[in-house]
Amino acid sequence: MNGAERTKFGKFGGQYVPEVLMPALIELEAAYHQALSDRDFQKEFQHLLQTYVGRPTPLTLAERLSAHFGGARIYLKREDLAHSGAHKINNALGQALLAKKMGKKRLVAETGAGQHGVATATAAALLGLECVIYMGELDMERQKPNLLRMQLLGAEVRAVSSGSRTLKDAINEAIRDWVTNVRDTHYLLGSALGPYPYPQIVRDFQSVIGSEARAQILAQAGRLPSMVIACVGGGSNAIGIFSAFLADPEVCLVGVEAGGSGIESGLHAARFADPRRGRIGVLHGTMTYVLQDEHGQIAQTHSISAGLDYPAVGPQHAYLRSIGRVEYTYVTDQEALEAFLLLAKLEGILPALESAHAVAEALKRAPRLGENHILLINLSGRGDKDLDTILKALSPQSSERPLGKTAQ
Amino acid sequence: MNRLPTLEEAFQAARSQGRAALMPYFTIGYPDLLTSFAIVQGIAQAGADIIELGIPFSDPLADGPTIQHSTQVALQNGVTLETCLTFVRQLRQSGVTVPLLLMGYYNPIFSFGEERFVHLASECGAQGLIIPDLPPEEAGGLRQACQHLGLAMIHLIAPTTPPERIRSIAEHTSGFLYVVSVTGVTGAREELPPELVEFIQQVRAVTELPLALGFGISRPQQAVMYGRWVDGVIVGSALIEFVRRSENPIQAATAFVREFRTALESIFSAKKA
């Protein structure tokens, strides 16, 4: 019963799950290691990424946005252009292929913003697997288009009405389903979270973002960026793009959490930014930073972005922060909204509200960096799903304060 | 305080009567703190051999709707880990002597501090811990603390656990092995899987530890049927569900446990006759 180090990043990670799932995790680990060295598996995965997902996704120089601030040149890694509208498809396809290899006929997944649910439903349709998606009731309301998309793709979407009715509770239900049906079901976890080997698997399947972006920036700009910025909910798009730059000490890496209505308000999902409630703990199988009360009960979170609205962060992020390799910060709902509008007007791109958090942070930093610097943003998804939320936030009756001149 | 009977003695006492030990689970603070205290006192008198006391957690992912609901209510009632420790202490002070185990998820214990928790749990009169989301791989620190203070660290095995892993888990377990009867979450079930007896026999073949069967047992007949193969039967969700539906929770819980105890004893009298 040793070898726990294998499952951890420093002291973070591990396998804190009910025993019924341990054999499934051991099986998954073995299947994954086999897949890593299985040429046919890798060939099939690469083939799907190119001919189905549309990879490589472009790297776009955001000229007007850069000029607007007169600072660093801003590049966007366009995961919003991946099939199904976000980076989530990279991991969903990879894991669905693994599930098939393990002989599992059924996929269960959680979803917050609905992007991972859509990606999983897409992969299930493509590979002929049964698919059940758990989604919090609150998220079903605020991400309705994705709910309908999942249903059209043939997935059964089950509403979760417990707890905060968001991503955390959807994961609880997905795990309960998995515990019950573990023999024929694969849990297709969508972020770099959960028990080992999920954080590693999700990172590896998402590392395509970083390896493409690194090659593209070298080809287009002739050098590495000064800074890479990505939003961090569980942290899969961030770890995906960071992974290619971890060994480049000159590249500053910045993860952006959801600041919600501000840290003091208590209504946020910024695990690293709230010294009172963001402490090391265990949630959903992994040891990491978790928003919790003084008694170790998991806290309710808030973000305008359903995909960032979660009380724990991927364990590798906790580790990268502990060794000082990645800097973590947060932006508020309001700042994310403003960034959304600015990107729409200046570049003709509607980003997902999740990704708008990364854009907002870039907008703070770009003016401070000189013109000779390059700033790379992972634009992890597109914003069509968020139109309702955004229109509501912009309406005069909204409790959000009116938007400033930045959007003009 | 007089010396309390150990887990081993509790199993031995039941065994000498030719039956499995009756091991009810109840959530501390459900439907409220005082009622749950009276319920545990009541079921101790009504024939529980060992009692599992549930520590509430906000995200109980191994539990079905019944226990989820009970723990949510307990949290709304303000129950914390400290409350649970005091609960055990006061049960002992009130004269409850059956072995008491604390069962709860890892995060509140980790947050409280493992060593501090084990120390206080032992001091208050708890005799063991069951933490469903802490497999032996992650339980090193807690196990050491438990060994040091003589608390049992009870691990679970599931129908999906392969034999070599059962052996290894058993080596890291003290007190008894918690045999999960189904692949699934807690909750009363009409039927248990047909291969269950075979699974129990496989477990028996690799360990000398007492075996307690839990998850899904809802009726006295089930306890009797499977009690022949194990050393203890755990009844949780069915008891809580019965209490939830009742006008008088304390009487209901007591009657429920008495009925199970009577059923388990009846095989003994049947054997004697």
XYZ file of C-alpha atoms in Angstrom:
681
model
C 0.000 0.000 0.000
C 2.901 2.303 -0.705
C 3.789 4.097 -3.878
C 1.477 7.004 -3.097
C 4.183 9.307 -4.529
C 3.343 7.972 -7.987
C -0.101 9.477 -7.656
C 0.936 12.897 -6.405
C 2.419 16.251 -7.345
C 4.431 16.980 -4.223
C 1.849 16.591 -1.489
C -1.068 17.298 -3.819
C -3.215 14.793 -5.701
C -3.604 11.178 -4.600
C -6.597 8.856 -4.588
C -9.169 9.726 -1.938
C -12.048 7.613 -3.198
C -14.377 4.879 -1.962
C -12.828 1.424 -2.290
C -15.324 0.350 -4.947
C -13.585 2.767 -7.332
C -9.990 1.841 -6.548
C -9.891 -1.157 -8.899
C -11.378 1.026 -11.661
C -8.640 3.610 -11.113
C -5.987 0.913 -11.204
C -7.497 -0.451 -14.428
C -7.619 3.060 -15.922
C -4.009 3.693 -15.012
C -2.909 0.477 -16.701
C -5.002 1.136 -19.801
C -3.665 4.651 -20.015
C -0.037 3.622 -19.753
C -0.614 1.029 -22.406
C -2.277 3.622 -24.651
C 0.658 5.984 -24.267
C 2.944 3.498 -25.955
C 0.323 2.015 -28.265
C 1.039 3.376 -31.716
C -2.385 2.472 -33.075
C -4.105 4.285 -30.247
C -2.002 7.393 -30.710
C -2.507 7.270 -34.473
C -6.263 7.047 -34.118
C -6.295 9.892 -31.585
C -4.125 12.131 -33.771
C -6.225 11.283 -36.799
C -9.415 12.328 -35.009
C -7.814 15.512 -33.710
C -6.911 16.503 -37.272
C -9.866 15.309 -39.280
C -12.663 15.691 -36.748
C -11.692 18.313 -34.166
C -9.960 20.510 -36.747
C -6.542 20.673 -35.161
C -4.245 22.410 -35.124
C -6.398 25.307 -34.007
C -5.089 28.673 -35.246
C -2.971 31.150 -33.358
C -4.377 34.636 -33.978
C -2.508 37.904 -33.502
C -5.064 40.228 -31.928
C -3.862 43.410 -33.615
C -6.624 45.819 -32.709
C -6.756 44.578 -29.136
C -2.975 44.994 -28.835
C -3.126 48.468 -30.364
C -5.970 49.457 -28.035
C -3.607 49.229 -25.086
C -0.398 50.038 -26.859
C 1.506 47.423 -24.925
C 2.453 43.804 -25.510
C 1.439 42.055 -28.702
C -1.425 39.745 -27.792
C -1.850 36.348 -29.423
C -4.884 34.132 -28.991
C -4.737 30.346 -29.066
C -8.063 29.642 -30.700
C -9.510 26.647 -28.853
C -12.885 28.276 -29.461
C -12.507 27.028 -33.031
C -12.125 23.395 -32.039
C -15.132 21.247 -32.936
C -17.905 21.602 -30.363
C -16.578 24.994 -29.341
C -13.945 24.497 -26.691
C -10.760 22.702 -25.721
C -12.864 20.116 -23.852
C -13.143 17.944 -26.958
C -9.405 17.060 -26.846
C -9.780 15.244 -23.558
C -13.270 13.903 -24.237
C -12.153 12.155 -27.414
C -8.990 10.826 -25.802
C -10.828 9.372 -22.818
C -13.691 8.043 -24.923
C -11.148 6.137 -27.008
C -9.611 4.818 -23.784
C -13.041 3.782 -22.522
C -13.652 1.850 -25.702
C -10.279 0.184 -25.358
C -11.209 -0.878 -21.818
C -14.447 -2.347 -23.140
C -16.715 0.141 -21.347
C -19.979 0.766 -23.148
C -21.240 3.711 -21.177
C -19.838 7.161 -20.383
C -20.875 9.367 -17.478
C -19.669 12.911 -17.107
C -20.325 16.046 -15.145
C -20.650 19.428 -16.721
C -20.655 22.991 -15.459
C -20.739 25.359 -18.418
C -21.906 22.497 -20.565
C -18.798 22.533 -22.745
C -17.463 19.298 -21.305
C -20.925 17.758 -21.484
C -21.214 18.710 -25.137
C -17.717 17.414 -25.842
C -18.471 14.105 -24.118
C -21.813 13.746 -25.881
C -20.021 14.484 -29.154
C -17.341 11.855 -28.535
C -19.991 9.339 -27.438
C -21.993 9.918 -30.618
C -18.887 9.593 -32.764
C -17.737 6.360 -31.100
C -21.151 4.813 -30.487
C -21.142 4.885 -26.680
C -24.055 5.419 -24.317
C -23.778 8.777 -22.561
C -25.237 10.250 -19.365
C -24.377 13.815 -18.336
C -24.979 15.233 -14.862
C -25.602 18.959 -14.713
C -26.594 21.232 -11.836
C -30.055 22.766 -12.142
C -28.644 26.268 -11.834
C -26.208 25.568 -14.667
C -29.002 24.116 -16.804
C -30.749 27.461 -16.548
C -27.737 29.567 -17.345
C -26.302 27.366 -20.104
C -29.474 26.307 -21.848
C -28.063 26.150 -25.403
C -25.538 23.550 -24.290
C -28.245 21.537 -22.550
C -30.162 21.353 -25.820
C -27.019 20.509 -27.766
C -26.221 17.577 -25.478
C -29.739 16.238 -25.901
C -29.553 16.567 -29.690
C -26.263 14.682 -29.618
C -28.074 11.773 -28.010
C -26.946 12.178 -24.406
C -29.261 11.831 -21.456
C -28.865 14.922 -19.270
C -29.757 14.395 -15.611
C -30.558 17.424 -13.490
C -28.795 17.683 -10.130
C -30.811 19.513 -7.504
C -28.627 18.940 -4.436
C -26.266 21.421 -2.774
C -25.390 24.498 -4.792
C -26.907 22.914 -7.952
C -23.685 23.588 -9.866
C -20.554 21.766 -11.008
C -19.553 20.428 -7.581
C -22.891 18.714 -7.121
C -22.861 17.413 -10.685
C -19.512 15.744 -9.902
C -20.973 14.199 -6.727
C -23.789 12.646 -8.744
C -21.511 11.524 -11.570
C -19.280 9.783 -9.024
C -22.312 8.122 -7.390
C -23.386 6.856 -10.806
C -19.874 5.590 -11.462
C -19.728 3.867 -8.057
C -22.941 2.071 -8.973
C -22.134 1.161 -12.592
C -18.367 0.951 -12.432
C -18.167 -2.402 -14.202
C -19.432 -1.175 -17.561
C -19.061 2.602 -17.191
C -16.176 4.995 -17.640
C -16.290 8.270 -15.763
C -15.134 10.825 -18.296
C -13.891 13.515 -15.953
C -13.565 16.819 -17.752
C -10.946 18.731 -15.853
C -7.472 18.179 -14.458
C -9.069 17.141 -11.204
C -10.154 14.093 -9.292
C -8.172 11.060 -8.173
C -5.007 9.847 -9.890
C -4.674 9.145 -12.806
C -7.270 11.692 -13.987
C -5.240 14.893 -13.494
C -2.360 13.339 -15.439
C -4.574 11.913 -18.206
C -6.490 15.144 -18.712
C -3.269 17.164 -18.746
C -1.708 14.866 -21.318
C -4.736 14.933 -23.617
C -4.851 18.731 -23.312
C -1.111 19.215 -23.762
C -1.756 19.387 -27.512
C -2.851 22.997 -26.909
C 0.541 23.958 -25.526
C 2.662 22.034 -27.983
C 0.805 23.553 -30.931
C 0.877 27.052 -29.462
C 4.588 26.851 -28.750
C 5.416 25.804 -32.305
C 3.010 28.387 -33.747
C 4.369 31.320 -31.768
C 7.927 30.360 -32.706
C 6.897 30.204 -36.370
C 4.858 33.423 -36.343
C 6.812 35.624 -33.952
C 10.176 33.949 -33.996
C 10.372 33.639 -30.233
C 8.642 32.492 -27.091
C 6.023 34.655 -25.378
C 6.892 36.629 -22.262
C 3.686 35.524 -20.656
C 0.998 32.867 -21.062
C -2.403 33.483 -19.461
C -5.235 30.992 -19.002
C -8.349 30.785 -16.864
C -8.415 28.147 -14.099
C -11.552 26.400 -12.915
C -10.382 22.836 -12.448
C -7.603 23.973 -14.713
C -7.525 21.710 -17.773
C -7.091 24.350 -20.470
C -4.474 26.083 -18.315
C -2.442 22.961 -17.645
C -2.806 22.051 -21.323
C -1.155 25.242 -22.519
C 1.250 25.649 -19.556
C 2.652 22.141 -19.963
C 4.619 23.126 -23.083
C 6.240 26.109 -21.336
C 7.016 24.701 -17.876
C 10.634 24.127 -18.836
C 11.074 27.667 -20.212
C 11.885 29.767 -17.151
C 11.725 32.995 -19.181
C 8.032 32.402 -19.895
C 5.860 33.742 -17.114
C 2.736 31.609 -16.580
C -0.414 33.138 -15.112
C -3.568 31.273 -14.056
C -6.757 33.280 -13.555
C -9.409 32.183 -11.088
C -12.985 33.414 -10.853
C -13.148 36.408 -8.533
C -16.950 36.531 -8.746
C -18.266 39.572 -6.895
C -14.892 40.119 -5.217
C -12.945 38.164 -2.601
C -14.284 40.156 0.381
C -17.871 39.446 -0.707
C -17.274 35.726 -0.209
C -19.066 35.172 -3.541
C -16.289 33.815 -5.718
C -14.412 30.683 -6.736
C -10.840 31.892 -6.149
C -9.249 29.071 -4.136
C -5.807 30.635 -4.009
C -6.928 34.183 -3.341
C -9.016 33.696 -0.203
C -6.627 33.011 2.689
C -9.466 32.419 5.123
C -11.469 29.807 3.218
C -9.037 28.555 0.573
C -7.079 25.857 2.397
C -5.506 22.532 1.570
C -8.115 19.806 1.763
C -9.658 16.876 -0.060
C -12.546 17.037 -2.487
C -13.595 14.615 -5.203
C -10.683 12.302 -4.711
C -7.790 14.722 -4.673
C -5.802 16.749 -2.175
C -5.542 20.355 -3.254
C -6.670 23.865 -2.379
C -10.360 23.779 -1.509
C -12.748 26.545 -0.508
C -14.174 25.377 2.809
C -15.450 26.665 6.104
C -13.550 26.416 9.384
C -15.046 22.952 10.003
C -13.900 21.468 6.709
C -17.312 21.625 5.067
C -17.058 22.542 1.389
C -18.047 26.144 0.683
C -20.575 27.374 -1.844
C -18.961 29.238 -4.721
C -20.065 31.871 -7.177
C -18.953 32.921 -10.624
C -20.750 34.393 -13.612
C -18.967 31.642 -15.490
C -20.383 28.195 -14.765
C -17.165 26.515 -15.872
C -15.098 28.239 -13.193
C -17.702 27.938 -10.451
C -16.070 25.136 -8.446
C -14.508 25.008 -4.950
C -11.335 23.001 -5.730
C -8.479 23.447 -8.165
C -6.525 20.779 -10.052
C -3.741 19.352 -7.836
C -0.963 20.112 -10.303
C -1.904 23.774 -10.135
C -1.625 23.658 -6.350
C 1.810 22.146 -6.819
C 2.958 24.614 -9.488
C 1.903 27.440 -7.216
C 3.722 25.908 -4.228
C 7.004 25.801 -6.163
C 6.462 29.303 -7.549
C 6.393 28.253 -11.211
C 2.920 29.607 -11.963
C 1.395 32.790 -10.641
C -2.319 32.692 -9.823
C -4.602 35.661 -9.692
C -8.296 36.375 -10.189
C -10.622 38.700 -12.054
C -14.194 39.587 -11.105
C -17.411 38.871 -12.984
C -17.522 42.499 -14.014
C -13.998 42.516 -15.399
C -14.678 39.326 -17.342
C -17.819 40.864 -18.855
C -15.933 43.960 -19.918
C -13.227 41.843 -21.509
C -15.875 39.809 -23.320
C -17.351 42.964 -24.866
C -13.986 44.389 -25.794
C -12.852 41.237 -27.571
C -16.155 41.066 -29.419
C -15.922 44.659 -30.663
C -12.221 44.803 -31.422
C -11.552 41.325 -32.769
C -14.897 39.920 -33.811
C -14.609 37.039 -31.340
C -17.178 36.127 -28.694
C -15.172 34.273 -26.052
C -16.652 31.960 -23.453
C -17.105 33.751 -20.130
C -14.496 31.361 -18.715
C -11.939 32.432 -21.329
C -12.962 36.074 -20.876
C -11.346 35.843 -17.429
C -7.985 35.192 -19.105
C -8.599 38.039 -21.530
C -9.433 40.384 -18.647
C -6.173 39.571 -16.908
C -4.262 40.076 -20.166
C -5.852 43.501 -20.522
C -4.494 44.439 -17.102
C -1.002 43.232 -17.932
C -0.534 44.158 -21.598
C -0.182 47.924 -21.017
C 2.515 47.293 -18.415
C 4.549 45.124 -20.764
C 6.388 46.899 -23.561
C 5.626 46.497 -27.276
C 8.514 44.098 -27.640
C 6.733 41.598 -25.397
C 4.418 38.834 -26.521
C 1.440 37.829 -24.445
C -0.306 34.552 -25.248
C -3.883 33.953 -24.109
C -5.515 30.565 -24.213
C -8.921 31.354 -25.628
C -10.348 28.100 -24.358
C -13.893 28.308 -25.715
C -16.478 30.295 -27.575
C -19.197 32.367 -25.985
C -22.410 31.493 -27.810
C -23.566 29.501 -24.792
C -23.235 32.600 -22.582
C -25.380 35.036 -24.528
C -28.322 34.765 -22.123
C -26.099 35.371 -19.111
C -24.405 38.307 -20.786
C -27.628 39.934 -21.980
C -29.053 39.553 -18.493
C -25.955 41.133 -16.944
C -26.117 43.999 -19.412
C -29.811 44.741 -18.953
C -30.649 47.905 -16.994
C -32.419 45.892 -14.262
C -29.282 43.890 -13.628
C -27.598 44.151 -10.272
C -24.245 44.378 -12.020
C -23.012 47.940 -12.248
C -23.327 49.505 -15.734
C -20.397 48.806 -17.967
C -17.768 51.464 -18.373
C -16.403 53.105 -21.478
C -13.944 50.311 -22.165
C -16.498 48.620 -24.335
C -16.916 51.531 -26.752
C -14.973 5.104 33.625
C -14.994 1.333 33.747
C -13.260 -0.526 30.980
C -15.438 -0.641 27.886
C -15.999 -3.863 25.992
C -13.740 -4.030 22.944
C -14.867 -4.601 19.366
C -13.439 -8.086 19.593
C -15.452 -8.820 22.711
C -18.605 -7.489 21.110
C -18.177 -9.803 18.120
C -17.280 -12.660 20.468
C -20.386 -12.112 22.580
C -22.637 -12.245 19.516
C -20.770 -15.267 18.177
C -21.265 -17.111 21.465
C -24.982 -16.613 20.950
C -24.670 -18.059 17.468
C -25.533 -14.853 15.670
C -24.020 -11.910 13.870
C -23.452 -8.693 15.753
C -26.027 -6.002 15.072
C -24.343 -2.772 14.001
C -26.658 0.163 13.374
C -25.426 3.390 11.790
C -26.972 6.693 12.771
C -26.174 10.274 11.742
C -25.204 12.540 14.624
C -27.560 15.523 14.680
C -30.473 13.993 12.776
C -33.270 14.994 12.991
C -31.753 17.189 15.697
C -28.923 16.782 18.152
C -30.940 15.869 21.260
C -33.153 13.421 19.416
C -30.171 11.704 17.843
C -28.603 11.398 21.296
C -31.723 9.756 22.672
C -31.920 7.518 19.601
C -28.383 6.235 20.094
C -29.045 5.621 23.794
C -32.248 3.834 22.819
C -30.717 1.585 20.190
C -27.842 0.707 22.505
C -30.433 -0.580 24.997
C -32.521 -2.227 22.308
C -29.749 -4.601 21.355
C -27.192 -2.889 19.149
C -23.848 -4.630 19.650
C -21.713 -1.936 18.025
C -22.876 1.516 16.885
C -21.549 3.590 13.999
C -22.008 7.321 14.457
C -22.082 9.365 11.273
C -20.153 12.633 11.121
C -21.933 14.899 8.618
C -20.151 16.199 5.512
C -21.346 18.571 2.826
C -20.445 16.258 -0.066
C -20.999 12.625 0.952
C -20.232 10.965 -2.358
C -20.498 7.366 -1.180
C -23.981 7.939 0.223
C -27.411 7.579 -1.313
C -30.294 10.032 -0.843
C -31.324 8.905 2.677
C -27.988 9.475 4.385
C -27.305 12.535 2.217
C -30.506 14.054 3.521
C -29.764 13.167 7.146
C -26.285 14.672 6.991
C -27.582 17.842 5.343
C -30.101 18.251 8.138
C -27.349 17.647 10.691
C -25.188 20.329 9.095
C -28.102 22.744 9.136
C -28.382 21.932 12.823
C -24.822 23.168 13.212
C -23.156 19.809 13.853
C -19.356 19.931 13.573
C -16.565 17.499 14.316
C -16.312 18.972 17.815
C -20.020 18.342 18.292
C -19.502 14.712 17.313
C -16.667 14.226 19.789
C -18.716 15.766 22.579
C -21.601 13.528 21.526
C -19.468 10.438 22.080
C -18.166 11.739 25.389
C -21.670 12.400 26.668
C -22.908 9.011 25.522
C -20.175 7.425 27.616
C -21.033 9.654 30.555
C -24.659 8.616 30.218
C -23.618 4.993 30.605
C -23.595 3.717 27.029
C -20.924 1.006 26.932
C -21.278 -0.642 23.513
C -18.373 -0.017 21.160
C -18.850 3.276 19.333
C -17.275 3.972 15.956
C -17.049 7.294 14.183
C -17.771 7.241 10.474
C -17.185 10.242 8.265
C -15.464 11.673 5.237
C -11.852 12.709 5.265
C -11.873 16.464 4.716
C -13.354 17.563 8.048
C -10.901 15.239 9.830
C -7.955 16.497 7.784
C -9.048 20.070 8.430
C -9.325 19.392 12.172
C -5.922 17.715 12.259
C -5.558 13.930 12.079
C -3.598 13.408 15.283
C -5.651 15.823 17.289
C -8.813 14.140 16.079
C -7.641 10.607 16.890
C -6.428 11.730 20.265
C -9.735 13.351 21.173
C -11.812 10.556 19.662
C -10.004 8.054 21.832
C -10.252 10.242 24.901
C -13.996 10.697 24.372
C -14.527 6.955 24.211
C -14.718 6.131 20.506
C -13.187 2.793 19.577
C -12.639 3.051 15.866
C -12.837 5.058 12.682
C -14.413 4.370 9.311
C -13.566 6.834 6.543
C -15.170 5.774 3.273
C -13.112 8.041 1.023
C -9.760 7.095 2.529
C -8.305 3.922 1.011
C -5.301 2.374 2.802
C -2.942 4.046 0.296
C -3.795 7.459 1.768
C -4.390 6.436 5.374
C -0.806 6.147 6.590
C -0.833 9.063 8.989
C -4.191 8.279 10.485
C -3.358 4.594 10.836
C -0.250 5.370 12.841
C -2.145 7.697 15.134
C -4.862 5.069 15.610
C -2.371 2.299 16.365
C -0.693 4.516 18.884
C -3.916 5.167 20.783
C -5.532 1.782 20.340
C -8.287 2.890 17.991
C -9.400 0.529 15.242
C -8.844 1.808 11.703
C -11.490 0.062 9.673
C -11.174 -0.138 5.904
C -13.802 -1.133 3.399
C -13.685 -3.680 0.645
C -16.097 -3.762 -2.272
C -17.322 -6.447 -4.647
C -14.931 -4.979 -7.207
C -11.889 -5.468 -4.950
C -9.709 -8.289 -6.319
C -8.505 -11.015 -3.879
C -4.886 -9.863 -3.651
C -6.065 -6.357 -2.835
C -8.473 -7.706 -0.195
C -5.528 -9.402 1.468
C -3.494 -6.247 1.407
C -6.351 -4.095 2.751
C -6.962 -6.625 5.517
C -3.336 -6.294 6.580
C -3.878 -2.580 7.052
C -7.173 -2.934 8.887
C -7.851 -3.436 12.554
C -11.094 -4.245 14.359
C -12.995 -5.713 11.452
C -13.252 -5.526 7.699
C -16.215 -3.561 6.362
C -17.584 -5.586 3.467
C -19.606 -3.435 1.074
C -22.343 -5.671 -0.281
C -23.050 -3.878 -3.551
C -21.295 -1.785 -6.145
C -23.095 1.389 -5.282
C -23.817 4.013 -2.693
C -25.459 3.485 0.686
C -29.204 2.946 0.676
C -31.802 0.343 1.550
C -32.278 -2.320 -1.125
C -34.911 -4.973 -1.592
C -32.467 -7.453 -3.064
C -28.752 -7.931 -2.592
C -26.640 -9.290 -5.453
C -26.858 -13.079 -5.963
C -23.071 -13.485 -5.948
C -22.763 -11.863 -2.505
C -22.317 -15.050 -0.484
C -19.607 -16.240 -2.821
C -17.870 -12.870 -2.444
C -18.036 -13.105 1.358
C -16.522 -16.581 1.194
C -13.681 -15.278 -0.944
C -12.987 -12.626 1.656
C -13.125 -15.207 4.442
C -10.511 -17.236 2.655
C -7.914 -14.484 2.815
C -8.391 -12.957 6.266
C -8.984 -13.848 9.881
C -10.529 -10.467 10.660
C -14.189 -10.302 11.631
C -16.338 -9.311 8.649
C -19.184 -6.825 8.866
C -21.563 -6.524 5.952
C -23.012 -3.148 5.054
C -24.755 -1.102 2.330
C -28.246 -2.126 1.354
C -29.487 -4.247 4.258
C -33.040 -3.072 4.895
C -35.031 -5.936 6.469
C -34.510 -8.273 9.441
C -34.807 -11.291 7.125
C -31.869 -9.995 5.079
C -29.836 -9.554 8.260
C -30.647 -13.127 9.252
C -29.956 -14.527 5.803
C -26.562 -12.868 5.380
C -25.739 -12.811 9.092
C -24.979 -16.532 8.804
C -21.948 -15.715 6.675
C -20.489 -12.720 8.487
C -19.686 -11.536 11.998
C -21.741 -8.390 11.879
C -24.488 -6.732 9.876
C -24.605 -2.957 9.440
C -27.950 -1.217 9.005
C -27.937 2.491 8.250
C -30.193 3.944 5.575
C -33.146 1.698 6.431
C -33.006 2.819 10.067
C -32.765 6.494 9.147
C -35.557 6.155 6.603
C -37.741 4.494 9.257
C -36.996 7.303 11.682
C -37.720 9.934 9.028
C -41.181 8.536 8.376
C -42.088 8.193 12.006
C -43.938 10.545 14.325
C -41.871 9.425 17.269
C -38.271 8.990 16.088
C -36.865 7.641 19.346
C -39.481 4.932 19.757
C -39.265 4.101 16.074
C -35.485 3.673 16.125
C -35.651 1.541 19.253
C -38.383 -0.673 17.855
C -36.506 -1.016 14.564
C -33.319 -2.195 16.243
C -35.186 -4.499 18.612
C -36.875 -6.164 15.691
C -33.529 -6.799 13.993
C -32.031 -8.119 17.220
C -34.953 -10.443 17.835
C -34.700 -11.777 14.295
C -30.969 -12.402 14.663
C -31.509 -14.143 17.993
C -34.268 -16.316 16.596
C -31.774 -18.340 14.569
C -29.972 -19.120 17.776
C -33.100 -20.384 19.472
C -33.974 -22.235 16.274
C -30.524 -23.836 16.345
C -30.855 -24.747 20.022
C -34.230 -26.297 19.405
